[in-house]
Coordinates of C-alpha atoms in Angstrom, one line a residue:
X1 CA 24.0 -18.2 -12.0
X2 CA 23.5 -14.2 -12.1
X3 CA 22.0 -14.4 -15.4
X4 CA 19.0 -17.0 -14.0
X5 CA 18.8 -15.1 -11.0
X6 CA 18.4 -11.9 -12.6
X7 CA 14.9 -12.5 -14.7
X8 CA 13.9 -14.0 -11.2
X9 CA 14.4 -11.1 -9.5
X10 CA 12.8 -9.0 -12.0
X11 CA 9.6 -11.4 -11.9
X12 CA 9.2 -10.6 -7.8
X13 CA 9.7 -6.9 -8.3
X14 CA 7.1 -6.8 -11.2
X15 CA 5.1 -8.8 -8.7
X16 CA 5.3 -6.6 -5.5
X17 CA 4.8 -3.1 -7.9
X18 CA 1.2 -5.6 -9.4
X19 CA 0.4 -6.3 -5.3
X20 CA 0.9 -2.6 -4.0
X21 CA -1.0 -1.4 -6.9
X22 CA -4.3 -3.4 -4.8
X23 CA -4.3 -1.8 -1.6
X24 CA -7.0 -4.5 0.2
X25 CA -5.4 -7.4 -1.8
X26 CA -1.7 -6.2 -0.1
X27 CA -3.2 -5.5 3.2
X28 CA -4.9 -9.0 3.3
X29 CA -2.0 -10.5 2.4
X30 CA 0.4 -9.2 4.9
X31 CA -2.4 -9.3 7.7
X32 CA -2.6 -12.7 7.2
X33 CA 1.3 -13.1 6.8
X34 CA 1.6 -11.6 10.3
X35 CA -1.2 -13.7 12.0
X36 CA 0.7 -16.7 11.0
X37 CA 4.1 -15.5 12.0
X38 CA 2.5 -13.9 15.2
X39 CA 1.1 -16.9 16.5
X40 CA 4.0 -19.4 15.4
X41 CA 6.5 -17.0 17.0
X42 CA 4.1 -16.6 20.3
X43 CA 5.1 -19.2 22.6
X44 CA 9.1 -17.2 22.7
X45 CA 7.8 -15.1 24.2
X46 CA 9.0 -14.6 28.2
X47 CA 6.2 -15.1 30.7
X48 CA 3.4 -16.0 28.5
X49 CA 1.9 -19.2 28.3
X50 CA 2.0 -21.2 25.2
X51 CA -1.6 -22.1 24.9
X52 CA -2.3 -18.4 24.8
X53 CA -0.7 -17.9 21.3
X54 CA -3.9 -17.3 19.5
X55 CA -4.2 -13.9 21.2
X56 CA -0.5 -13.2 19.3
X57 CA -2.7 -13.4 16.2
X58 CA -5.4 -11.3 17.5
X59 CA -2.8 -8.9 18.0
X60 CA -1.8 -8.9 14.5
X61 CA -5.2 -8.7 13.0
X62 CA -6.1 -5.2 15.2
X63 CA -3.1 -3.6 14.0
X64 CA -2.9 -4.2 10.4
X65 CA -4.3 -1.1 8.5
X66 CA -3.5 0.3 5.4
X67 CA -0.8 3.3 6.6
X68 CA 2.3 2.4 8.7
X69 CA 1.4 5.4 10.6
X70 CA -1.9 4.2 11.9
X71 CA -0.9 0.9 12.5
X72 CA 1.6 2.1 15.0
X73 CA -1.5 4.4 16.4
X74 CA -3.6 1.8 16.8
X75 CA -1.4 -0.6 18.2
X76 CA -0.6 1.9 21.1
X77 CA -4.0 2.7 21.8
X78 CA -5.1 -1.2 21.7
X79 CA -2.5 -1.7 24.4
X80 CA -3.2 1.3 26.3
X81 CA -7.3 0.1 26.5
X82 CA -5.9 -3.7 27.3
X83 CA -3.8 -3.0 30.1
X84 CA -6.9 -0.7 31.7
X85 CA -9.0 -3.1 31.3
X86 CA -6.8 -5.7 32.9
X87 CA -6.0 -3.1 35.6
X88 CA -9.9 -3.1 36.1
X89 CA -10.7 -6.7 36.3
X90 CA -8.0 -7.3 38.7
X91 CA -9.5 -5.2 41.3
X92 CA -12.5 -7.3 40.0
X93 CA -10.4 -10.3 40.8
X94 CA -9.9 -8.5 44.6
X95 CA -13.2 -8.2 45.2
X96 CA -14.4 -11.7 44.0
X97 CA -11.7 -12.7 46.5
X98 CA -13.0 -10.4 49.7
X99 CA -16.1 -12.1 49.1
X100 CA -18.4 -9.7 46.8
X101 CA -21.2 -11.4 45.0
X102 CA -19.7 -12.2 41.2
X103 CA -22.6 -10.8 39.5
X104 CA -22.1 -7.1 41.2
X105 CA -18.7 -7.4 40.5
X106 CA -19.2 -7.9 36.5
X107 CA -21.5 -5.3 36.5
X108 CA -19.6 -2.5 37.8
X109 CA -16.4 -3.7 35.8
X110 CA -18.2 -3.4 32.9
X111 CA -19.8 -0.5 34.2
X112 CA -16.5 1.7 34.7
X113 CA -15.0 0.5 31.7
X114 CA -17.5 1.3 29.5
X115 CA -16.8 5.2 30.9
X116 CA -13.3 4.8 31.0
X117 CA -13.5 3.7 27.3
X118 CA -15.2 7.0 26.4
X119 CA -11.7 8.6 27.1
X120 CA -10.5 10.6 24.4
X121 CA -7.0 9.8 24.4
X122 CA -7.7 6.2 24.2
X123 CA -9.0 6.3 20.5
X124 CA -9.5 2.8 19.1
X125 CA -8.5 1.6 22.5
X126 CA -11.6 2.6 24.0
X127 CA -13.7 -0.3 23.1
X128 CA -11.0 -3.2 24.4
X129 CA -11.3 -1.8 28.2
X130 CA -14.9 -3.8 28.8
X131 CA -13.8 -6.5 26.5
X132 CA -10.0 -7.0 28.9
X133 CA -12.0 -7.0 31.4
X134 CA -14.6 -9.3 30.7
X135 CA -11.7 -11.7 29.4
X136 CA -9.7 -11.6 32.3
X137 CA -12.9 -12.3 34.5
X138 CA -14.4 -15.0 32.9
X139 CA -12.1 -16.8 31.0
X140 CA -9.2 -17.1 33.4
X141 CA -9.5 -19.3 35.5
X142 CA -7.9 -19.9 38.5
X143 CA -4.8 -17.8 37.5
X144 CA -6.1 -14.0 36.5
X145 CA -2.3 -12.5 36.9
X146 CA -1.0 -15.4 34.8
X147 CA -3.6 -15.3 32.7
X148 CA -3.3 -11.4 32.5
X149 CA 0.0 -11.1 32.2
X150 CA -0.3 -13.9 29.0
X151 CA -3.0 -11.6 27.8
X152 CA -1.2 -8.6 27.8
X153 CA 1.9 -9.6 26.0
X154 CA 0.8 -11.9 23.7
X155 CA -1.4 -9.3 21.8
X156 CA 1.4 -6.7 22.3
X157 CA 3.9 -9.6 20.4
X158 CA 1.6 -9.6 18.0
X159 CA 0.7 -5.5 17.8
X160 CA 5.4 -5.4 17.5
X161 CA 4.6 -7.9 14.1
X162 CA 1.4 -6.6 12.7
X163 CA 3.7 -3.2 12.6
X164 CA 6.6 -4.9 11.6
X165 CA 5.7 -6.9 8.4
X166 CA 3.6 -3.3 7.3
X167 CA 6.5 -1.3 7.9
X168 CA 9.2 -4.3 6.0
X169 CA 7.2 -5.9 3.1
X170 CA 6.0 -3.3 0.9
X171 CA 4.9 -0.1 3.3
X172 CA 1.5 1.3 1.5
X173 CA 2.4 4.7 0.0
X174 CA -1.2 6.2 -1.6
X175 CA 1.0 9.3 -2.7
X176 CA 0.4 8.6 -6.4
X177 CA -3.4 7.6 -5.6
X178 CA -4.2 10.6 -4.5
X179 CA -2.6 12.2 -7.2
X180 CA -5.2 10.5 -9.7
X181 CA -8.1 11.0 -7.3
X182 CA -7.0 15.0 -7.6
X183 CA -7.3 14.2 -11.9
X184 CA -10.7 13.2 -11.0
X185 CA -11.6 16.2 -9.3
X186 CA -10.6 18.4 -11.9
X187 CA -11.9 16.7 -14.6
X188 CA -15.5 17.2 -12.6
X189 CA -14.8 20.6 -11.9
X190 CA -14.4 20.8 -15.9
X191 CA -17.2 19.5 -16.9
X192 CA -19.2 21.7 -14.1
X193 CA -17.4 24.8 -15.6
X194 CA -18.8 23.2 -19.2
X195 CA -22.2 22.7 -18.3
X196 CA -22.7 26.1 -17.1
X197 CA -21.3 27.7 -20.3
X198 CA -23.5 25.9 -22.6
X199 CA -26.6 26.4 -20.5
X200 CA -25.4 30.7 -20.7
X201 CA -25.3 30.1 -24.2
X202 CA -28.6 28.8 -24.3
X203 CA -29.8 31.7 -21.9
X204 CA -30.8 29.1 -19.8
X205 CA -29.2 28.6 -16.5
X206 CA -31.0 26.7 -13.5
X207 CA -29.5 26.2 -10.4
X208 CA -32.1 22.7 -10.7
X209 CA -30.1 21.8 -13.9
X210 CA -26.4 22.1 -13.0
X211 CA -27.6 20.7 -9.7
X212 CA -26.3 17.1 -10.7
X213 CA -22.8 18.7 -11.5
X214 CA -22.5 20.6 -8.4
X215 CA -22.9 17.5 -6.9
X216 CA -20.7 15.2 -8.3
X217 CA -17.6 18.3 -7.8
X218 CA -18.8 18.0 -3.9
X219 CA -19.0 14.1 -3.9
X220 CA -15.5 14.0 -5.6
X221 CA -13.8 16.9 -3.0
X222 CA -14.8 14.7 -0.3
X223 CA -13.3 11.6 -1.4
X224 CA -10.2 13.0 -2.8
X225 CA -9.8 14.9 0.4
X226 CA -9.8 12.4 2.4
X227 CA -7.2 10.2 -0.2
X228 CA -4.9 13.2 0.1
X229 CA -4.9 12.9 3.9
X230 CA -4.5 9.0 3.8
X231 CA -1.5 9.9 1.0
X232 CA -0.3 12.2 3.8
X233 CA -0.7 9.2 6.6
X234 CA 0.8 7.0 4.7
X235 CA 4.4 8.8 4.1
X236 CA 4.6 9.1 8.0
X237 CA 7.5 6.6 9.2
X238 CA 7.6 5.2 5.8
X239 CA 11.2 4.4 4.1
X240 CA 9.6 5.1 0.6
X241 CA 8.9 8.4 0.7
X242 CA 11.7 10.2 0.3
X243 CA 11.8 9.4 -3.2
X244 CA 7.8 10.9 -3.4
X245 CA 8.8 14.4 -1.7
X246 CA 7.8 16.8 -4.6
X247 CA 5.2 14.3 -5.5
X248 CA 3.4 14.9 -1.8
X249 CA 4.0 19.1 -2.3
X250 CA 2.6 18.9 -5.5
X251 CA -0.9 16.7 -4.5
X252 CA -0.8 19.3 -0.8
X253 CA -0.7 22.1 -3.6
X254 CA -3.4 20.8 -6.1
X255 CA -5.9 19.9 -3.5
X256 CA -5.6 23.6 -1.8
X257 CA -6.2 25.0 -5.7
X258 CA -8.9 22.5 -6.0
X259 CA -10.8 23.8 -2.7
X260 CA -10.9 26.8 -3.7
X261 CA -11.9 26.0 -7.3
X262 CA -14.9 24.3 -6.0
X263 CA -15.7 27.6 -3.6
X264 CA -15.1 29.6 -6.3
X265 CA -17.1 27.2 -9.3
X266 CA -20.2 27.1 -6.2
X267 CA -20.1 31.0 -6.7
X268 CA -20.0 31.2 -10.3
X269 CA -23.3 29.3 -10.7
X270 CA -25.0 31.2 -8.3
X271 CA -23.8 34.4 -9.9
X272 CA -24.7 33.2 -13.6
X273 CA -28.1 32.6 -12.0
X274 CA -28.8 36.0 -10.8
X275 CA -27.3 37.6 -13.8
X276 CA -29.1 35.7 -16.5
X277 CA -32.3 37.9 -17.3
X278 CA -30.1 41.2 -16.3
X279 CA -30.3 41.8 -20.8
X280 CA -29.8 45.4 -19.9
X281 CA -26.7 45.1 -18.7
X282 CA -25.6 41.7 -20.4
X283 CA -27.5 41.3 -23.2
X284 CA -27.4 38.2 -26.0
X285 CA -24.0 39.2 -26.9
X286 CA -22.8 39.2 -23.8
X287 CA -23.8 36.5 -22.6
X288 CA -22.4 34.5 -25.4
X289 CA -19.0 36.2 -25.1
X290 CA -19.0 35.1 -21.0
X291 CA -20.0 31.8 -22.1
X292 CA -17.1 31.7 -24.2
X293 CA -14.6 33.1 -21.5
X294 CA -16.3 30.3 -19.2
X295 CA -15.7 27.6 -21.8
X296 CA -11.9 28.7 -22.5
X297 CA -11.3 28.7 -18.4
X298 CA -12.8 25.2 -18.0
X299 CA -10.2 24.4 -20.6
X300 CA -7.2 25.8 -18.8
X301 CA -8.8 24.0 -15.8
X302 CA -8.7 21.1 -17.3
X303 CA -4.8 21.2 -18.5
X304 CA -3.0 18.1 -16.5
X305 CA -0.2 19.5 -14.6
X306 CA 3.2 20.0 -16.6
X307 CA 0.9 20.3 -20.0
X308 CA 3.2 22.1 -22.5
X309 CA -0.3 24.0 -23.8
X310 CA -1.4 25.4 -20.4
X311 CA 0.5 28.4 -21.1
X312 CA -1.7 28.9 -24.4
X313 CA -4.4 28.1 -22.7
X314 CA -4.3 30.4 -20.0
X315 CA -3.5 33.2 -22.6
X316 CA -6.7 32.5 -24.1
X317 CA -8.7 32.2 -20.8
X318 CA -7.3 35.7 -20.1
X319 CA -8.2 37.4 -23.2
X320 CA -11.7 35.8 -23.6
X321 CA -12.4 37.0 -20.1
X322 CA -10.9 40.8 -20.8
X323 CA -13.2 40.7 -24.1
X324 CA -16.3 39.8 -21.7
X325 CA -14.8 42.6 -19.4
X326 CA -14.9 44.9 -21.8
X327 CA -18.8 44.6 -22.7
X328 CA -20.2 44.8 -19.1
X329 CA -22.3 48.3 -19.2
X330 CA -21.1 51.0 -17.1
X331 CA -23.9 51.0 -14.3
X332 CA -26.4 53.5 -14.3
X333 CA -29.4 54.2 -11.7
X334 CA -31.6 51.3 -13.2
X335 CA -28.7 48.7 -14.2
X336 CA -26.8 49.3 -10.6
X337 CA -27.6 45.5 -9.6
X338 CA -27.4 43.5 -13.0
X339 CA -23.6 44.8 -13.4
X340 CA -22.9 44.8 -10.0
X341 CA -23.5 40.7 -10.9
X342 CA -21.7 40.7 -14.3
X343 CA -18.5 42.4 -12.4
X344 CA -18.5 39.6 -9.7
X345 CA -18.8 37.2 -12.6
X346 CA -15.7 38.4 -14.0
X347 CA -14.1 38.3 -10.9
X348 CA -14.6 35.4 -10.3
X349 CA -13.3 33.8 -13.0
X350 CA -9.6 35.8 -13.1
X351 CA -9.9 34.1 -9.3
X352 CA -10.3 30.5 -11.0
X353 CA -7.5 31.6 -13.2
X354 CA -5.2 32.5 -10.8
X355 CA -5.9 29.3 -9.2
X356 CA -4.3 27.9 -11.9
X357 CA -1.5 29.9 -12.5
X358 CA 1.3 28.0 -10.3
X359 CA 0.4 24.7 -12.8
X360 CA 0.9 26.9 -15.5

């Protein structure tokens, strides 16, 4: 018996590591896992009505996102904006019953929670105060604090589940994600770096031509940015993360480096720009030596982390640079500007390079 059970078990925990490896494919799978057991478990539940189950479902459905963390958020701020709503269409409710025309009574419902929904605090919440209140006064009936009540903790059953079957059956953990999303990053920042070394080679930098480079680095920041802070949001109240601590340091550490590498590559171009017809105080050799400190920097940018050559590599980013170093004119009454730029230049690259250093 243990030795059939034991290629079973193996074939379930091959498929769960296949599923969390598609982050939509898992979440519609366990969205749709706790709509089902949300609205079959529904009609428990103490002083709800069993016809009112399908709103244990709907509970299920707003809460289900792809972090534990926000699930729970979300939940708490869909139950805050129901039970305000509610709230509202009750003293609807009162008014119908003191004798206030219906249609005035709709309006300034939906009226005053429409402003109420603009609250801050209320986040995703903010948009289910009109639509509680419109519920509660047209669709219940002759029973509004039945129906209410029914409302209220049917959705919250389901909000308990929806965070329930995230948190249990394989809680999302992008920690890894974001780590190959921060290999993207680099690799663009690389091939920026690249670019602008062969176009000083060529004594032909344009701003216009690495434009398409620049961009992609910026295009790339933004999404891996925000995958770091979903990576971040996901190891909140999640079980599996203590065995992804040095992991999430590590990705927090990268992304600061690769900020600041993209500042600092922005810079660079601007700076090769200025200083490219400065010949007095570069001249052909010169720029063909800071070409080549360029080109051996974007290859110690590009060294993964834990790369057994990055220490080589950033020896020969550091003497490359101290060979372009040592050409840069001494600056004289005519050349003040031109190595004024050429000095930046260098500085700016041993700033790339101590970027680097704590991967190193």
């Amino acid at each position: 018996m243990p030795e059939t059970r034991a290629p079973r078990v193996r074939g379930a925990v091959t498929y769960a590591a296949r599923l969390a490896a598609q982050p939509r494919l898992l979440l519609a799978v366990k969205t749709a896992v706790a709509a089902v057991l949300a609205w079959y478990l529904a009609p428990m539940i103490p002083f709800a009505e069993d016809q009112y189950s399908y709103y244990g479902a709907l509970g299920a459905l707003v809460t289900m996102h792809p972090t534990v963390a926000r699930s729970a958020r979300v939940g708490g701020e869909v139950l805050m904006g129901l039970a305000l709503g509610i709230a509202l269409s009750l003293c609807g409710v009162a008014a119908l019953r003191a004798g206030v025309p219906g249609g005035l009574v709709l309006g300034v419902v939906i009226g005053v929670a429409v402003l109420l929904g603009g609250w801050r605090f209320l986040g995703t919440g903010g948009d289910w105060v009109a639509l509680a209140g419109l519920f509660v006064l047209l669709a219940a009936g002759g029973d509004p604090e039945g129906f209410s009540v029914s409302y209220l903790g049917t959705v919250a059953f389901g909000i308990v589940i929806g965070i329930a079957v995230n948190l249990l059956v394989v809680p999302p953990l992008y920690i890894r994600r974001a780590g190959e999303k921060l290999s993207l990053l680099r690799d663009a920042l690389t091939s920026l770096l690249d670019e602008a070394a062969d176009a000083l080679a060529r004594g032909d930098v344009d701003r216009d031509g690495l434009a398409p480079a620049l961009a992609r680095v910026d295009e790339v920041s933004v999404t891996v940015r925000e995958e770091v802070r979903e990576a971040e949001e996901s190891a909140r109240a999640n079980p599996r993360r203590r065995r992804h601590v040095d992991e999430r340091d590590e990705n927090t550490r990268r992304m600061e480096a690769m900020e600041r590498l993209g500042y600092l590559a922005h810079e660079l171009v601007d700076l090769l720009v200025d200083v490219q017809d400065a010949d007095p105080a570069l001249g052909p050799d010169g720029r063909q030596t800071l070409a080549r400190a360029i080109a051996k920097v974007s290859d110690l940018v590009a060294a993964p982390v834990g790369d057994p050559d990055a220490r080589s590599r950033l020896a020969a980013a550091s003497r490359a640079l101290d060979a372009y170093e040592a050409g840069i004119v001494s600056p004289d009454s005519g050349l003040r500007r031109e190595t004024a730029a050429a000095a930046a230049i260098d500085l700016c690259l041993r700033r790339i390079i101590d970027a680097t250093r704590p991967f190193v």
